[in-house]
Every structure is written in C-alpha cells, then in structure tokens.
CSV table of C-alpha atoms in Angstrom, one decimal:
chain,number,residue,atom,x,y,z
A,232,MET,CA,14.0,7.9,6.5
A,233,ILE,CA,11.2,6.4,4.4
A,234,LEU,CA,8.3,8.7,3.7
A,235,THR,CA,4.8,7.2,3.2
A,236,VAL,CA,2.0,9.4,1.8
A,237,THR,CA,-1.7,8.5,2.6
A,238,LEU,CA,-3.9,11.3,1.3
A,239,ASN,CA,-7.1,9.5,2.2
A,240,THR,CA,-6.2,8.2,5.7
A,241,ALA,CA,-8.8,6.2,7.6
A,242,LEU,CA,-9.6,4.8,11.0
A,243,ASP,CA,-9.8,1.1,10.3
A,244,ILE,CA,-12.4,-0.7,12.4
A,245,THR,CA,-12.4,-4.5,12.2
A,246,TYR,CA,-15.4,-6.6,13.5
A,247,ARG,CA,-15.2,-10.3,13.8
A,248,VAL,CA,-18.4,-12.4,13.7
A,249,ARG,CA,-19.0,-16.1,13.9
A,250,ALA,CA,-20.7,-16.1,10.5
A,251,LEU,CA,-21.9,-13.2,8.3
A,252,ARG,CA,-25.4,-13.5,7.0
A,253,PRO,CA,-27.4,-10.8,5.2
A,254,HIS,CA,-30.6,-9.4,6.8
A,255,THR,CA,-29.8,-10.7,10.3
A,256,ALA,CA,-28.4,-9.2,13.5
A,257,HIS,CA,-24.8,-10.3,14.5
A,258,ARG,CA,-23.0,-10.5,17.8
A,259,VAL,CA,-19.5,-9.1,17.3
A,260,THR,CA,-16.9,-11.3,19.0
A,261,GLU,CA,-14.0,-8.9,18.7
A,262,VAL,CA,-13.4,-5.2,17.7
A,263,THR,CA,-10.1,-3.6,16.8
A,264,GLU,CA,-9.2,-0.1,15.7
A,265,ARG,CA,-6.0,1.0,13.9
A,266,PRO,CA,-4.8,4.0,11.9
A,267,GLY,CA,-5.4,3.0,8.3
A,268,GLY,CA,-5.1,3.8,4.7
A,269,LYS,CA,-2.6,2.0,2.4
A,270,GLY,CA,0.4,4.2,3.3
A,271,LEU,CA,-0.2,4.0,7.0
A,272,ASN,CA,-0.4,0.2,6.8
A,273,ALA,CA,2.8,0.1,4.9
A,274,ALA,CA,4.4,2.5,7.4
A,275,ARG,CA,3.7,0.1,10.3
A,276,VAL,CA,5.2,-2.9,8.5
A,277,LEU,CA,8.3,-0.9,7.5
A,278,ALA,CA,8.7,0.2,11.1
A,279,ALA,CA,8.4,-3.5,12.3
A,280,LEU,CA,11.2,-4.3,9.8
A,281,GLY,CA,13.4,-1.8,11.6
A,282,HIS,CA,13.2,1.2,9.2
A,283,ARG,CA,12.6,4.8,10.3
A,284,VAL,CA,9.3,6.0,8.8
A,285,THR,CA,7.5,9.3,8.5
A,286,ALA,CA,3.8,9.2,7.6
A,287,THR,CA,2.1,12.2,6.0
A,288,GLY,CA,-1.3,12.8,4.5
A,289,PHE,CA,-4.4,14.4,6.0
A,290,ALA,CA,-6.3,14.0,9.3
A,291,GLY,CA,-9.3,15.9,10.7
A,292,GLY,CA,-12.2,15.8,13.0
A,293,ALA,CA,-12.8,13.4,15.9
A,294,THR,CA,-11.9,10.4,13.8
A,295,GLY,CA,-8.6,12.1,12.8
A,296,ARG,CA,-7.8,12.9,16.4
A,297,SER,CA,-8.3,9.2,17.3
A,298,LEU,CA,-6.2,8.2,14.4
A,299,LYS,CA,-3.3,10.5,15.4
A,300,ASP,CA,-3.5,9.4,19.1
A,301,GLN,CA,-3.1,5.8,18.0
A,302,LEU,CA,-0.3,6.7,15.5
A,303,THR,CA,1.6,8.4,18.3
A,304,HIS,CA,1.9,5.0,20.1
A,305,THR,CA,3.1,3.2,17.0
A,306,PRO,CA,6.8,2.5,17.5
A,307,GLY,CA,9.1,3.7,14.7
A,308,VAL,CA,6.5,5.9,12.9
A,309,VAL,CA,6.7,9.7,13.0
A,310,ASP,CA,3.4,11.5,12.6
A,311,ALA,CA,3.6,14.3,10.0
A,312,LEU,CA,-0.1,14.4,9.0
A,313,VAL,CA,-1.6,17.7,7.9
A,314,PRO,CA,-4.7,18.9,9.7
A,315,VAL,CA,-7.9,19.6,7.7
A,316,ALA,CA,-11.4,20.9,8.7
A,317,GLY,CA,-13.3,17.8,7.5
A,318,SER,CA,-13.5,14.5,9.3
A,319,THR,CA,-11.2,11.6,8.5
A,320,ARG,CA,-13.1,8.6,7.1
A,321,ARG,CA,-13.7,5.3,8.7
A,322,THR,CA,-13.4,1.9,7.0
A,323,VAL,CA,-15.2,-1.1,8.4
A,324,ALA,CA,-14.0,-4.7,7.8
A,325,VAL,CA,-16.3,-7.5,8.9
A,326,VAL,CA,-14.5,-10.8,9.2
A,327,ASP,CA,-16.5,-14.0,8.9
A,328,GLU,CA,-14.7,-16.4,11.3
A,329,THR,CA,-16.4,-19.5,9.7
A,330,THR,CA,-15.2,-18.8,6.1
A,331,GLY,CA,-12.4,-16.4,6.7
A,332,ASP,CA,-13.9,-14.0,4.2
A,333,THR,CA,-13.9,-10.3,4.8
A,334,THR,CA,-16.5,-7.7,3.8
A,335,GLN,CA,-15.2,-4.1,3.5
A,336,LEU,CA,-17.1,-0.8,3.8
A,337,ASN,CA,-15.1,2.3,2.8
A,338,GLU,CA,-16.3,5.9,3.4
A,339,PRO,CA,-15.3,8.5,0.8
A,340,GLY,CA,-13.1,10.8,3.0
A,341,PRO,CA,-13.2,14.5,3.8
A,342,VAL,CA,-13.4,17.3,1.2
A,343,ILE,CA,-9.9,18.9,0.9
A,344,ALA,CA,-9.9,22.7,0.4
A,345,PRO,CA,-7.4,24.3,-1.9
A,346,ALA,CA,-5.6,25.9,1.0
A,347,GLU,CA,-5.3,22.5,2.7
A,348,TRP,CA,-3.8,20.9,-0.4
A,349,SER,CA,-1.3,23.8,-0.7
A,350,ALA,CA,-0.3,23.3,3.0
A,351,PHE,CA,0.2,19.6,2.3
A,352,LEU,CA,2.4,20.3,-0.7
A,353,ASP,CA,4.7,22.5,1.4
A,354,THR,CA,4.9,19.8,4.1
A,355,TYR,CA,5.6,17.1,1.5
A,356,THR,CA,8.3,19.0,-0.2
A,357,ASP,CA,10.1,19.6,3.1
A,358,LEU,CA,9.9,15.9,4.0
A,359,VAL,CA,11.1,14.6,0.7
A,360,ARG,CA,14.4,16.5,1.1
A,361,SER,CA,15.4,14.1,3.9
A,362,ALA,CA,13.8,10.9,2.6
A,363,THR,CA,15.6,7.9,1.2
A,364,ALA,CA,12.4,6.7,-0.6
A,365,VAL,CA,8.7,7.7,-1.0
A,366,ALA,CA,5.6,5.6,-1.2
A,367,LEU,CA,2.4,7.3,-2.6
A,368,CYS,CA,-0.5,5.1,-1.7
A,369,GLY,CA,-4.3,4.8,-2.0
A,370,SER,CA,-7.2,6.8,-3.2
A,371,LEU,CA,-7.6,10.6,-3.4
A,372,PRO,CA,-10.1,12.3,-1.1
A,373,PRO,CA,-12.6,14.7,-2.6
A,374,GLY,CA,-11.1,18.0,-3.5
A,375,VAL,CA,-7.6,16.8,-4.3
A,376,PRO,CA,-6.7,17.2,-8.0
A,377,VAL,CA,-6.8,14.0,-10.0
A,378,GLY,CA,-3.2,14.7,-11.1
A,379,ALA,CA,-2.0,14.9,-7.5
A,380,TYR,CA,0.2,11.8,-7.6
A,381,ALA,CA,1.8,12.9,-10.9
A,382,GLN,CA,2.7,16.2,-9.2
A,383,LEU,CA,4.1,14.3,-6.1
A,384,VAL,CA,6.1,11.9,-8.3
A,385,ARG,CA,7.7,14.8,-10.2
A,386,THR,CA,8.6,16.6,-6.9
A,387,ALA,CA,10.4,13.4,-5.6
A,388,ARG,CA,12.2,12.7,-8.8
A,389,ALA,CA,13.4,16.3,-9.0
A,390,MET,CA,15.2,15.6,-5.7
A,391,ASN,CA,16.5,12.3,-6.9
A,392,VAL,CA,14.4,10.4,-4.3
A,393,PRO,CA,13.0,7.1,-5.6
A,394,VAL,CA,9.2,6.9,-5.5
A,395,LEU,CA,6.7,4.0,-5.5
A,396,LEU,CA,3.1,4.6,-6.6
A,397,ASP,CA,0.2,2.4,-5.5
A,398,THR,CA,-3.1,3.7,-6.6
A,399,SER,CA,-5.8,3.1,-9.3
A,400,GLY,CA,-7.9,4.6,-12.0
A,401,GLU,CA,-7.2,8.0,-13.4
A,402,PRO,CA,-4.7,9.0,-10.6
A,403,LEU,CA,-2.7,5.9,-11.6
A,404,ARG,CA,-2.8,6.7,-15.3
A,405,ARG,CA,-1.6,10.3,-14.8
A,406,GLY,CA,0.9,9.2,-12.1
A,407,VAL,CA,2.5,6.6,-14.4
A,408,ALA,CA,3.1,9.3,-17.0
A,409,ALA,CA,5.3,11.2,-14.5
A,410,ARG,CA,7.7,8.2,-14.5
A,411,PRO,CA,7.7,6.8,-11.0
A,412,ASP,CA,10.4,4.3,-10.1
A,413,ILE,CA,8.0,1.6,-9.2
A,414,VAL,CA,4.2,1.1,-9.7
A,415,LYS,CA,2.4,-1.7,-7.9
A,416,PRO,CA,-1.1,-2.2,-9.4
A,417,ASN,CA,-3.1,-5.4,-8.8
A,418,ALA,CA,-4.4,-7.4,-11.8
A,419,ASP,CA,-7.6,-5.4,-12.2
A,420,GLU,CA,-5.9,-2.0,-11.9
A,421,LEU,CA,-3.3,-3.1,-14.4
A,422,ALA,CA,-6.0,-4.2,-16.9
A,423,GLU,CA,-7.9,-0.9,-16.4
A,424,LEU,CA,-4.7,1.0,-17.1
A,425,THR,CA,-3.6,-0.9,-20.2
A,426,GLY,CA,-6.7,-2.7,-21.5
A,427,SER,CA,-4.8,-6.0,-21.4
A,428,HIS,CA,-5.8,-8.9,-19.1
A,429,GLU,CA,-2.6,-10.8,-19.8
A,430,PRO,CA,-0.2,-9.9,-16.9
A,431,LEU,CA,3.1,-9.9,-18.8
A,432,GLN,CA,1.8,-7.9,-21.7
A,433,ALA,CA,0.1,-5.5,-19.4
A,434,THR,CA,3.2,-4.9,-17.3
A,435,ARG,CA,5.2,-4.2,-20.4
A,436,ASP,CA,2.6,-1.8,-21.6
A,437,ALA,CA,2.5,0.0,-18.3
A,438,ARG,CA,6.3,0.4,-18.6
A,439,ARG,CA,5.9,2.0,-22.0
A,440,ARG,CA,3.5,4.5,-20.4
A,441,GLY,CA,6.3,5.8,-18.1
A,442,ALA,CA,6.9,3.5,-15.1
A,443,HIS,CA,10.5,2.3,-14.7
A,444,THR,CA,9.5,-0.9,-12.9
A,445,VAL,CA,6.0,-2.4,-12.8
A,446,VAL,CA,5.3,-4.9,-10.0
A,447,ALA,CA,1.9,-6.5,-10.7
A,448,SER,CA,0.1,-8.0,-7.6
A,449,LEU,CA,-1.6,-11.2,-8.7
A,450,GLY,CA,-3.2,-12.2,-5.4
A,451,ALA,CA,-2.5,-15.7,-4.3
A,452,GLU,CA,-0.4,-16.1,-7.5
A,453,GLY,CA,2.3,-13.7,-6.1
A,454,LEU,CA,4.1,-10.9,-7.9
A,455,LEU,CA,5.3,-10.3,-11.4
A,456,ALA,CA,8.0,-7.6,-11.9
A,457,VAL,CA,9.2,-6.2,-15.2
A,458,ASN,CA,11.9,-3.5,-15.7
A,459,ALA,CA,14.8,-2.7,-18.0
A,460,GLU,CA,16.9,-5.2,-16.1
A,461,GLY,CA,14.6,-8.2,-16.7
A,462,ARG,CA,11.5,-9.9,-15.5
A,463,TRP,CA,10.8,-12.1,-12.4
A,464,ARG,CA,7.9,-14.0,-10.9
A,465,ALA,CA,7.6,-14.6,-7.2
A,466,VAL,CA,5.1,-17.1,-5.8
A,467,PRO,CA,4.3,-18.1,-2.2
A,468,PRO,CA,4.7,-21.8,-1.4
A,469,ARG,CA,1.1,-22.3,-0.5
A,470,ARG,CA,-2.3,-20.5,-0.4
A,471,LEU,CA,-3.0,-19.2,3.1
A,472,PRO,CA,-6.5,-18.7,4.6
A,473,GLY,CA,-7.2,-15.5,6.5
A,474,ASN,CA,-7.9,-11.8,6.1
A,475,PRO,CA,-6.3,-10.4,2.9
A,476,THR,CA,-6.9,-6.7,3.9
A,477,GLY,CA,-3.5,-4.9,3.9
A,478,ALA,CA,-1.6,-7.7,2.1
A,479,GLY,CA,-0.8,-5.4,-0.8
A,480,ASP,CA,0.4,-2.7,1.6
A,481,SER,CA,2.8,-5.2,3.1
A,482,ALA,CA,4.1,-6.0,-0.3
A,483,VAL,CA,4.8,-2.2,-0.8
A,484,ALA,CA,6.7,-2.3,2.5
A,485,GLY,CA,8.7,-5.2,1.2
A,486,LEU,CA,9.6,-3.5,-2.1
A,487,LEU,CA,10.5,-0.2,-0.4
A,488,SER,CA,12.7,-1.8,2.3
A,489,GLY,CA,14.4,-3.9,-0.3
A,490,LEU,CA,15.0,-0.8,-2.4
A,491,VAL,CA,16.7,1.2,0.4
A,492,GLU,CA,18.7,-1.8,1.4
A,493,HIS,CA,19.9,-2.2,-2.2
A,494,LEU,CA,18.7,-5.8,-2.4
A,495,PRO,CA,18.6,-7.5,-5.9
A,496,TRP,CA,15.2,-7.8,-7.4
A,497,PRO,CA,14.7,-11.5,-6.7
A,498,ALA,CA,15.3,-10.8,-2.9
A,499,ARG,CA,13.0,-7.8,-2.9
A,500,LEU,CA,10.2,-9.8,-4.5
A,501,ALA,CA,10.7,-12.7,-2.1
A,502,ARG,CA,10.4,-10.4,0.9
A,503,ALA,CA,7.4,-8.7,-0.6
A,504,VAL,CA,5.6,-11.9,-1.2
A,505,ALA,CA,6.5,-13.4,2.2
A,506,LEU,CA,5.3,-10.2,4.0
A,507,SER,CA,2.1,-10.2,2.0
A,508,ALA,CA,1.3,-13.8,2.7
A,509,ALA,CA,2.2,-13.4,6.4
A,510,THR,CA,-0.2,-10.4,6.6
A,511,VAL,CA,-3.1,-12.6,5.6
A,512,LEU,CA,-2.5,-14.5,8.8
A,513,ALA,CA,-2.6,-11.4,11.0
A,514,PRO,CA,-5.8,-10.1,12.5
A,515,VAL,CA,-5.7,-6.5,11.1
A,516,ALA,CA,-4.0,-4.6,8.2
A,517,GLY,CA,-0.6,-3.2,8.9
A,518,GLU,CA,0.6,-6.2,10.9
A,519,PHE,CA,2.1,-9.5,9.9
A,520,ASP,CA,2.7,-12.9,11.5
A,521,LEU,CA,6.5,-12.8,12.2
A,522,PRO,CA,7.1,-16.6,12.5
A,523,ALA,CA,5.1,-17.2,9.3
A,524,TYR,CA,7.1,-14.5,7.5
A,525,GLU,CA,10.4,-15.9,8.6
A,526,GLU,CA,9.3,-19.4,7.5
A,527,LEU,CA,7.9,-18.3,4.2
A,528,LEU,CA,10.8,-16.0,3.2
A,529,ASP,CA,13.1,-18.9,2.3
A,530,ARG,CA,10.3,-20.8,0.5
A,531,VAL,CA,9.1,-18.2,-1.9
A,532,ALA,CA,9.8,-19.4,-5.4
A,533,VAL,CA,11.4,-16.7,-7.6
A,534,THR,CA,12.0,-17.3,-11.3
A,535,GLY,CA,12.9,-15.0,-14.1
A,536,GLU,CA,15.7,-13.7,-16.2
A,537,ALA,CA,17.9,-10.6,-16.2
A,538,THR,CA,17.3,-9.6,-19.8
A,539,ALA,CA,15.8,-6.5,-21.3
A,540,ALA,CA,12.1,-6.4,-21.0
C-alpha cells in the first residue's frame, strides 16, 4: 500500500470559460469538482496505474464532507482522512479555452487545533506500519507546526519506509534536514531552498542539506535527478498545450510507482515525465490522458550518467 499525505486537502473546482478577461462577467461553459490537494491528486494517478493507495490528511465542514463523498467513489483509493472542526478549503481554477492558460485561486485552509494534529499523528503512525512508500505533499494548513513534515519524515524512516517530500518554503527546508529519500521541488522552490538558480548546482546543494535524491521539476524542460548513484535528465518529446494544474503531482505518482516497482532511475524519470505531460492534456488535476501517456512514455529522452554526484 502506498500512503499519500495531504495536510491541506481541498475541493478543486474547475471553471472553463471561452476567454478570461478582467473586469467583465463570464459565462462558464463547464464546471468540474474533484477531491484535491497535491497528495490526493497523486493518489488518483497511482490508483489509475494499478497501485493500492491510502489517502490521509484532514477534512472538515461541508466542503470536507463533499470531498470525502467523492473520494469514496474513487476506485483504488482508501479514505483515511482525519476529521477536523474547521472547513476544508476550496481551490478554484479558471481555464481560458482560447489560450489554454489557467488562473488559480487557493483558499488558506482550516485552522488545525493541537488535539487534531495529535490525532493525525496517531493515524499516520498506524498507516505507515503497513505502507510500502509515503508521499508527503503540499502546503501546511494554519495551526500545523512548521516542522510537521520533518517529524513525518523521521517517523517513516524509523520504520524503514521510503518517503517522498513535495512541499516548499520553510516546511521544505526543515523537511530536507530530516533526510527524506526523495524531494521533488520545482525550479523556484529549489532556488528558494538553496539560493542557486542553476538547476544542477541547486540539486547538489539540496542533497548536501539532507535529501538522498533530489528530483527537480523544470516545467516543460522535464526533470533533473541527482543522487549518490548519478544524475539524469528526462525531457518530454514536445511541449504540450493545456492545463498544467496537477502535472507535478502526476510526476510524484510516477516517481513513487517506479520506486515500489524497483525500476531503475531512468525508467522512473521517463514514467514521471510522461505522466506529467499527459496530465496537461487532461481536463482536471489527478487525471491523465492514457493514450498520450502510452505514446509519450517511449519517446521521453533520458540522458545521464551513473557516477557519484
């Protein structure tokens, strides 16, 4: 079982409009709702790949009930969300059908009380015992300690369960110091962590801070991975137009599935890039275009060398 953790879950609402223009009224052509947050997006992709997935984090209020109802009907994903008094946030994505651009509005999330955080820690510890891998994903809701991910990384590592961390800012800095097996920052997050805007130098610096493997997400330029075994670059065969929301979460699913299947690093990266690119073609986060994925997988260019980083 793969465990995904989304501390700041969301109900993702996607509006599609013909063209998005400021200061005007818009007629929405399509509305979709999905359980959201980075870990839940990754969980749906993992389940679509055939893996057993358990999703934990927080859910509360009317929005949380709607999220849980929809998650119940997601094949392959087990709901282990912890109830809270506050209301789960909503995120709104507005897709401009003319340009393909997406505008995102993200609410902050509910305030988590100390007793609720303690209850989550008990749930998480129990779940990790039967997990083959753990993904810790996304932002922290108000009230959760800034060192929360570092604590969760240490718990997983104490049970010899590999853990991937995908967050930003101070939670990332503290989490890296706890020595996660994989961190997956994007270029901006990596630069904020290390102070370097040169991707290879920044990934090496992030490794020195504690991460065993750093996989930098470079958008349309693919992924760069550096660890003790070597370094690799994986690039999609072409730039794909569409909605990039959730593309990084699909990359997380590709990396985790490759880890539990014991694929070599080039194959893991090719899968992650193909899934990420195929997600751009899907209408909402947490889904991917299967024919595009299958076509792209064999065409992702992976270069690198198996030498010490």
